[in-house]
Tab-separated table of C-alpha atoms in Angstrom:
chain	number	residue	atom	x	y	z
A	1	UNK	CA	-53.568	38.911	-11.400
A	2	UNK	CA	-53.868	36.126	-8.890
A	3	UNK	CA	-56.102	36.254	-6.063
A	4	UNK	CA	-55.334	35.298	-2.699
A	5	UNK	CA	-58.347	33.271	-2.969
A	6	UNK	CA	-56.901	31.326	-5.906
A	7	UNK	CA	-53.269	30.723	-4.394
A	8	UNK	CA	-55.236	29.331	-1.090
A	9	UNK	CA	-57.209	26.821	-4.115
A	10	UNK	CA	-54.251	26.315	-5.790
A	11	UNK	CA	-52.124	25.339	-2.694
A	12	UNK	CA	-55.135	23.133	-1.486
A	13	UNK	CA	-55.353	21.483	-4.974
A	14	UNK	CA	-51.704	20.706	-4.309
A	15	UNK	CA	-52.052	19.187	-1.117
A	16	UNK	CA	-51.147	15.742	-0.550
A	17	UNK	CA	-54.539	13.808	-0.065
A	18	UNK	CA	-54.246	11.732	3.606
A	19	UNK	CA	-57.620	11.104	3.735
A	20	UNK	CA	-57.353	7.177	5.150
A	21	UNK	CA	-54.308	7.450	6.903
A	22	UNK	CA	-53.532	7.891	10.799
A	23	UNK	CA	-50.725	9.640	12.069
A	24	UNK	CA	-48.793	10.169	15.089
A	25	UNK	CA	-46.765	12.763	16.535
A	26	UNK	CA	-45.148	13.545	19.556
A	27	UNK	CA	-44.576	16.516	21.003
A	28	UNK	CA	-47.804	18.183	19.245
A	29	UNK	CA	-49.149	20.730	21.905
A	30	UNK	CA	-46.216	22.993	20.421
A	31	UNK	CA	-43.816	24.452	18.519
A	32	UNK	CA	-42.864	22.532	15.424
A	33	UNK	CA	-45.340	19.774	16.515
A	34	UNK	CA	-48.664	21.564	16.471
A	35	UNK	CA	-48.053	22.925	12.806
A	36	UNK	CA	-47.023	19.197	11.914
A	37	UNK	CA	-50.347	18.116	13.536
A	38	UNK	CA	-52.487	20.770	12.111
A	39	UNK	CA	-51.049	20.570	8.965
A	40	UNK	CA	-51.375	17.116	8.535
A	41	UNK	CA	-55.286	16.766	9.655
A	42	UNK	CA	-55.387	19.639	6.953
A	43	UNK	CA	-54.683	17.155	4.546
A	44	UNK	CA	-57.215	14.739	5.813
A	45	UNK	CA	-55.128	12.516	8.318
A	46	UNK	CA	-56.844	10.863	11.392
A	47	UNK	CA	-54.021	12.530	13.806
A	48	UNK	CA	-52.970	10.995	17.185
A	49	UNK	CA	-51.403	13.655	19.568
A	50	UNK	CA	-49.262	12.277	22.001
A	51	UNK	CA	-48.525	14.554	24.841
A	52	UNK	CA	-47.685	14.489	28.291
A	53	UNK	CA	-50.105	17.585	29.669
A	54	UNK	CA	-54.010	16.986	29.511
A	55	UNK	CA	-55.041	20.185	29.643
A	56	UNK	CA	-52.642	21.347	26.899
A	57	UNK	CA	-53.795	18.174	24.351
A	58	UNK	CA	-57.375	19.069	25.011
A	59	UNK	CA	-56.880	22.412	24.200
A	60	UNK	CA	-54.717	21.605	20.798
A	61	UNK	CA	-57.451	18.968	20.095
A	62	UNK	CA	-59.780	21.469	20.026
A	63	UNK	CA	-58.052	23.879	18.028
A	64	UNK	CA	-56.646	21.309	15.382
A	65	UNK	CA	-60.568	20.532	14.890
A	66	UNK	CA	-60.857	23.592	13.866
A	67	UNK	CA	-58.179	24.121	11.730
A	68	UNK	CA	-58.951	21.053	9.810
A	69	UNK	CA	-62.766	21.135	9.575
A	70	UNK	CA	-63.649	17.746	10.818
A	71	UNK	CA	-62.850	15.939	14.592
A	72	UNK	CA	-60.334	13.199	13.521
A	73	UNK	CA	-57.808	14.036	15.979
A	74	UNK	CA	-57.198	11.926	19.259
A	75	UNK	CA	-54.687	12.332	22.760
A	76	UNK	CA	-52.684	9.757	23.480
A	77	UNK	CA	-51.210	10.518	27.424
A	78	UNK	CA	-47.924	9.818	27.981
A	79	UNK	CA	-44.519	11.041	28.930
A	80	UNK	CA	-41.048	9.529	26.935
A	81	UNK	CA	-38.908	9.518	29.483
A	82	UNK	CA	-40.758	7.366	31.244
A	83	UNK	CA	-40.693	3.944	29.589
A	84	UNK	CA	-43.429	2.525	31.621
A	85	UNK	CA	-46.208	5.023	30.401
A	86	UNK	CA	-44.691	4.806	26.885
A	87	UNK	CA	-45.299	0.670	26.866
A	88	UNK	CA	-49.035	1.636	27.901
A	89	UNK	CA	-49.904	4.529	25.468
A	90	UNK	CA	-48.489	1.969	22.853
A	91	UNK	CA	-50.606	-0.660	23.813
A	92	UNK	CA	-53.579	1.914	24.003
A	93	UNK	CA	-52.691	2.731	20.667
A	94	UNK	CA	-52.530	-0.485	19.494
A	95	UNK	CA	-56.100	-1.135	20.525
A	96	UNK	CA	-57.799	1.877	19.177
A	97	UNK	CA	-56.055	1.347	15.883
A	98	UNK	CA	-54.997	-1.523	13.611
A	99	UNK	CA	-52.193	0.400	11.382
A	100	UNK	CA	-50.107	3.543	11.506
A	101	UNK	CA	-49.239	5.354	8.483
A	102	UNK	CA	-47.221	7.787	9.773
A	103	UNK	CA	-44.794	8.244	12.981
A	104	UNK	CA	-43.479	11.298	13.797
A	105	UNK	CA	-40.903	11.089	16.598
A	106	UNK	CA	-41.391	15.001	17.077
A	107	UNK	CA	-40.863	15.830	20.603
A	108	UNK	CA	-37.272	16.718	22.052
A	109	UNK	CA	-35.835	18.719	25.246
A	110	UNK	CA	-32.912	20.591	26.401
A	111	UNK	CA	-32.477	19.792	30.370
A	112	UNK	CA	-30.937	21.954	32.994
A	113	UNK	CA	-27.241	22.099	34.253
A	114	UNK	CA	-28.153	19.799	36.742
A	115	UNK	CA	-28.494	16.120	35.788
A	116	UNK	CA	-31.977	14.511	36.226
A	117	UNK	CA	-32.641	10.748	35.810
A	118	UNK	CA	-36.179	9.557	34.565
A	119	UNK	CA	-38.139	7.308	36.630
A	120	UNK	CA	-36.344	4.250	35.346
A	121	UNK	CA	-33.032	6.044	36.244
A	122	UNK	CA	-32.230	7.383	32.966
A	123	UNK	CA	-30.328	10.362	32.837
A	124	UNK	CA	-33.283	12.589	31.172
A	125	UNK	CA	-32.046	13.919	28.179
A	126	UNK	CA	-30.987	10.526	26.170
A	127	UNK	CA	-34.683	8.845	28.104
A	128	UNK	CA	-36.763	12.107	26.280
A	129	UNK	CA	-34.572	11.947	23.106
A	130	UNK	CA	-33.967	8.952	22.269
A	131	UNK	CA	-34.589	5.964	24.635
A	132	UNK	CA	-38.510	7.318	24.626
A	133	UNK	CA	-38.800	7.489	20.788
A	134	UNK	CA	-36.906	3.999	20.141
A	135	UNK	CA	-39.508	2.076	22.275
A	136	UNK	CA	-42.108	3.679	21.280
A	137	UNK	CA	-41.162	2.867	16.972
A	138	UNK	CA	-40.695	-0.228	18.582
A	139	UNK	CA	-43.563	-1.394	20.030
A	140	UNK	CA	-45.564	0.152	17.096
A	141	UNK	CA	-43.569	-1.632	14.409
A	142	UNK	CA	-46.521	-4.052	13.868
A	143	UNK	CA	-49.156	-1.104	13.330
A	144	UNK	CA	-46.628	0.699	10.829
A	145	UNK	CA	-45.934	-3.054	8.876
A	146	UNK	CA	-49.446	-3.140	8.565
A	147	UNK	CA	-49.629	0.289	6.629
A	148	UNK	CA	-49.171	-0.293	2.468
A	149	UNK	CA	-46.546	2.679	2.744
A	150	UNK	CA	-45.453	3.559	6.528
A	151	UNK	CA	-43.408	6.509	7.143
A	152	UNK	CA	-40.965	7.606	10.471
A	153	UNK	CA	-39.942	11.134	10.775
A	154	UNK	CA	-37.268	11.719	13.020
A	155	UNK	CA	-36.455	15.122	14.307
A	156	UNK	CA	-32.885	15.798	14.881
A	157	UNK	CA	-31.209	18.853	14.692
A	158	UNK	CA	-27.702	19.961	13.218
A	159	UNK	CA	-26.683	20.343	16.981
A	160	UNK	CA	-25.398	17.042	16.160
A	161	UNK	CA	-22.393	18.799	14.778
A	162	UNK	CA	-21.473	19.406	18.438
A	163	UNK	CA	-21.724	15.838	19.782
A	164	UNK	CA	-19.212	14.325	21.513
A	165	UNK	CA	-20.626	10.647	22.221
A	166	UNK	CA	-18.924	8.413	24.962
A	167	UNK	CA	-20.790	4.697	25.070
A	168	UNK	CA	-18.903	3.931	28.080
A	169	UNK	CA	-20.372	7.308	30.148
A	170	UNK	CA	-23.809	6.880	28.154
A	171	UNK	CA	-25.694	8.140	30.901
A	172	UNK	CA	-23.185	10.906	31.708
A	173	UNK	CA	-22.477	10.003	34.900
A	174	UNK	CA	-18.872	11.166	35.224
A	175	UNK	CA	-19.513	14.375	32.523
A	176	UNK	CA	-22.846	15.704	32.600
A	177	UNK	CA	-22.835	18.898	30.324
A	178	UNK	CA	-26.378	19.922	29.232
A	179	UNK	CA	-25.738	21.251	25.896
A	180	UNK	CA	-23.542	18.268	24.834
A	181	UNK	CA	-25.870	15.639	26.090
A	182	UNK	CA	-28.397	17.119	24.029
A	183	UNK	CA	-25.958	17.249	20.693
A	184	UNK	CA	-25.665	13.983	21.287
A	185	UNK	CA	-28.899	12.887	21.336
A	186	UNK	CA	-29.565	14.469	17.960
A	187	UNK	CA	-26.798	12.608	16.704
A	188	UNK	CA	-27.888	9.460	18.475
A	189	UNK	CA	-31.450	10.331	16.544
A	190	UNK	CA	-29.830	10.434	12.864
A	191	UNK	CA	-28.127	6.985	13.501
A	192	UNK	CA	-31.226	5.057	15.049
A	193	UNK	CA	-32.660	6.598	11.563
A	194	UNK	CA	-29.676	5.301	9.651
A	195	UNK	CA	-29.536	1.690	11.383
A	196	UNK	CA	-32.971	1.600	11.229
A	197	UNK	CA	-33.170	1.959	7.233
A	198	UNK	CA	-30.289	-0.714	7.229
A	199	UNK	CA	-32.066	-3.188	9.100
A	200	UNK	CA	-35.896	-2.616	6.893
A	201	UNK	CA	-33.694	-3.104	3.769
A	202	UNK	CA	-31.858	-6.323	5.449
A	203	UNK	CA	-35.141	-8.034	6.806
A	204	UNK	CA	-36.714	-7.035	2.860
A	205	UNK	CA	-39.055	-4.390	4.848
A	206	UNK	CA	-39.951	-2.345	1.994
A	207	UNK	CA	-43.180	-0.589	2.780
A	208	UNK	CA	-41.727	1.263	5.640
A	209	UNK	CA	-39.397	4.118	5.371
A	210	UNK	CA	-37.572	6.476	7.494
A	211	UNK	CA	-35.392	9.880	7.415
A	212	UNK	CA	-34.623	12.300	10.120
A	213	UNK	CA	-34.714	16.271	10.298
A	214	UNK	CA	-33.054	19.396	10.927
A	215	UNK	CA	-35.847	21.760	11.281
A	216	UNK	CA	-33.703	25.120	11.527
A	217	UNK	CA	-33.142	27.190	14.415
A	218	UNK	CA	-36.661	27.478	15.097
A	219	UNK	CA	-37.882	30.719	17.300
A	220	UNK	CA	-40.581	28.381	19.558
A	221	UNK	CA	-40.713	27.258	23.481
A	222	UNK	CA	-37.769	24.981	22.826
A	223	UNK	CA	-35.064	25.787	25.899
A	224	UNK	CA	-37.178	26.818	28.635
A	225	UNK	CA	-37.559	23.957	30.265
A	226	UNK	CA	-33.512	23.823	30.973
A	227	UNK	CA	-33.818	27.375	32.718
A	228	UNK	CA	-30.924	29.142	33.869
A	229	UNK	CA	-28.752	30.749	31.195
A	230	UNK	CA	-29.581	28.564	29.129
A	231	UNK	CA	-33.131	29.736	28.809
A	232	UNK	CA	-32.340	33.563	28.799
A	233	UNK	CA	-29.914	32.401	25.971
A	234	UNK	CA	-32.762	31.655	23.830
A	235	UNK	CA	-34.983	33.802	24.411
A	236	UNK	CA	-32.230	36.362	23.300
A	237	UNK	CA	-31.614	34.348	20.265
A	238	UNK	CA	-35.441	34.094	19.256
A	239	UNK	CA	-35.979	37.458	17.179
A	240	UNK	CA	-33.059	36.500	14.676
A	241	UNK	CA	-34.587	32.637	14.633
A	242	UNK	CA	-37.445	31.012	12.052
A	243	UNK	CA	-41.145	30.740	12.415
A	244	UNK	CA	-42.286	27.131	13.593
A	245	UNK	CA	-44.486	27.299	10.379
A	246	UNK	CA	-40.990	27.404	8.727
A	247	UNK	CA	-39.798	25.040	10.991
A	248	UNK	CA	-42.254	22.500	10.567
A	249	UNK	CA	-41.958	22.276	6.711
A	250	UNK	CA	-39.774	19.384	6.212
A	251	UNK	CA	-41.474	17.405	8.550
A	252	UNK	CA	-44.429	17.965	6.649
A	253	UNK	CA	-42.487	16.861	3.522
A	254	UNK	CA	-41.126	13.765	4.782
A	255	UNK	CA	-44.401	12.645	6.379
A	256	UNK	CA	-46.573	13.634	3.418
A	257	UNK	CA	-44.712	14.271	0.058
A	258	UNK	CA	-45.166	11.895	-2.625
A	259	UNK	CA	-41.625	12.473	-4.377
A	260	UNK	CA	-40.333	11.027	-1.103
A	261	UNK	CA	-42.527	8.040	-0.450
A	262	UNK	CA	-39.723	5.465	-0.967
A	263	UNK	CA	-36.379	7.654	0.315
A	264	UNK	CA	-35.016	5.859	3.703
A	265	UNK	CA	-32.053	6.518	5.850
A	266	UNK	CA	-31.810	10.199	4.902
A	267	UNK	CA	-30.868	13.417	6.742
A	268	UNK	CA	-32.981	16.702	5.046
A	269	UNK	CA	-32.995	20.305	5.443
A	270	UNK	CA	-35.279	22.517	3.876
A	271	UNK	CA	-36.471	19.891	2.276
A	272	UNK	CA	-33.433	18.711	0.901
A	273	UNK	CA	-31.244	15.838	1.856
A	274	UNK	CA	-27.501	16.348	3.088
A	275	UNK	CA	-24.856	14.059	4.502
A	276	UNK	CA	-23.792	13.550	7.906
A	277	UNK	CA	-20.385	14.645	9.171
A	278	UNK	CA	-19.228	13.601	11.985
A	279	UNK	CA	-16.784	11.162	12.983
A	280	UNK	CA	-18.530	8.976	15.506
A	281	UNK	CA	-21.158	8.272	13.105
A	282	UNK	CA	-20.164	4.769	11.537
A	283	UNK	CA	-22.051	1.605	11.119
A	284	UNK	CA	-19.829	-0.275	14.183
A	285	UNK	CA	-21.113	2.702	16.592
A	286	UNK	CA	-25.141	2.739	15.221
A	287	UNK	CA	-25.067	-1.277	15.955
A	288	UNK	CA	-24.002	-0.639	18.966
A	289	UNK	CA	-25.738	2.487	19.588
A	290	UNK	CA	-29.296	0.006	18.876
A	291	UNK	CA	-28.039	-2.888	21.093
A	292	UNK	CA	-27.653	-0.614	23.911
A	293	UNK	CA	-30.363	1.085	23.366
A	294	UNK	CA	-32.578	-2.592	23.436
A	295	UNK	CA	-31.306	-3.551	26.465
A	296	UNK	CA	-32.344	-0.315	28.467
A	297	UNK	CA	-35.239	-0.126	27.073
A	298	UNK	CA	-35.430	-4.045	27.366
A	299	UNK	CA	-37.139	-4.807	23.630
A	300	UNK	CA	-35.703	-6.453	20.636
A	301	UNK	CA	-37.077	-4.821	17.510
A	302	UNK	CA	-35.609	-5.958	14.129
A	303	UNK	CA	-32.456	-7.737	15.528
């Protein structure tokens, strides 16, 4: 009979080695973004959380220590939907560290029935979602080139199934419907992953690779910052959802695996990838998707 001392050995013998490598992830004081974090610096990794609370990184610092048996883990301060402290905690990055092995666009929000703009006048949900994470791949494209094998996770969702994308009311400023403006944001997520593999294969990029993620329907904190219904909704819905150790896994996989090392542009699910369906989704609309997306967040990054 096997031990549960020898499955723990076993599964540690198994363990992808990240000894030398630094990662980031977003969105790491919870949910699915702790258990990426922890999980990673399990495996050795020199993680970077980046969060927008101080007193909630400090506190996740500390326990990731912990976890992982050694003090490799660093905060990184800033909020996505504000492009202004993004451009700074990349920089700050940029200084502590000469590479980045691994990116994991991880954090993601579901906003309120009222509209909020960020404090460059975004409307919030596409700033948090999407505008936040493009920059911030952006500006640490020359950290990840300098990697020998870089990885991106992107976290998306199959709420994506649900979008109903209009370029010319981007910001939803004639239709603002919270649930939809998140769906499309997920979807928006997928094709920056998508374009993005197009363009590393075009410019001959080959040690960097990205795929996005649909984690599940993940029982965490994820909906209560919309409040309202909304919120009750899923707290209702938590009991019949996944654990965010169950949650986490493919992220994991992408960010770690070995069998997946050189896979780019791909959607997975438990662990496996699957093709996108949905109609808006088409190489005219992720080229124009990224061009918008440069000018409001006023960068060019592999154009």
């Amino acid at each position: 009979m096997v031990t549960f001392t020898q499955l723990q050995t076993f599964r540690y013998v198994l363990m992808p080695n990240l000894q030398n490598q630094v990662v980031l992830v977003t969105g790491a004081t919870s949910g699915i973004g702790k258990v990426t974090a922890t999980e990673l610096a399990k495996m050795g990794a020199h993680v970077v959380l980046l969060a927008r609370n101080p007193e909630k990184a400090e506190a996740t610092r500390r326990e990731i220590r912990a976890a992982a048996g050694h003090d490799r883990v660093e905060i990184l301060l800033a909020d996505l939907s504000n492009l202004n402290q993004v451009r700074r905690a990349a920089a700050e990055f940029a200084t502590r560290h000469a590479r980045l092995d691994v990116l994991v666009n991880n954090a993601g929000l579901i906003f309120g029935s009222e509209r909020q703009v960020s404090a460059q006048g975004n409307e919030m949900g596409v700033a948090t979602n999407h505008l936040g994470p493009f920059l911030l791949t952006a500006l640490l494209f020359e950290q990840l080139r300098a990697s020998p094998a870089a990885r991106i996770v992107n976290l998306a969702s199959a709420a994506y199934q649900f979008a109903k994308p209009q370029l010319g009311d981007f910001q939803s400023e004639r239709d603002y419907n919270a649930l939809r403006v998140y769906g499309n944001t997920k979807l928006y997520n997928i094709m920056f992953t998508q374009e993005l593999a197009r363009r590393l294969r075009a410019h001959g990029i080959a040690n960097v690779t990205t795929n996005a993620v649909h984690p599940g329907a993940v029982a965490s904190n994820f909906g209560d910052s919309a409040g309202g219904w909304l919120s009750k909704l899923t707290q209702l819905a938590r009991p019949f959802m996944i654990s965010v150790e169950k949650g986490a896994e493919t992220s994991i996989f992408l960010a770690s695996a070995p069998e997946v090392g050189s896979t780019s542009g791909g959607y997975f699910a438990k662990k496996k990838p699957e093709p996108v369906k949905h109609a808006f989704n088409t190489p005219a609309h992720a080229r124009q998707l990224w061009e918008m997306s440069e000018a409001l967040t006023e960068t060019r990054f592999l154009s």
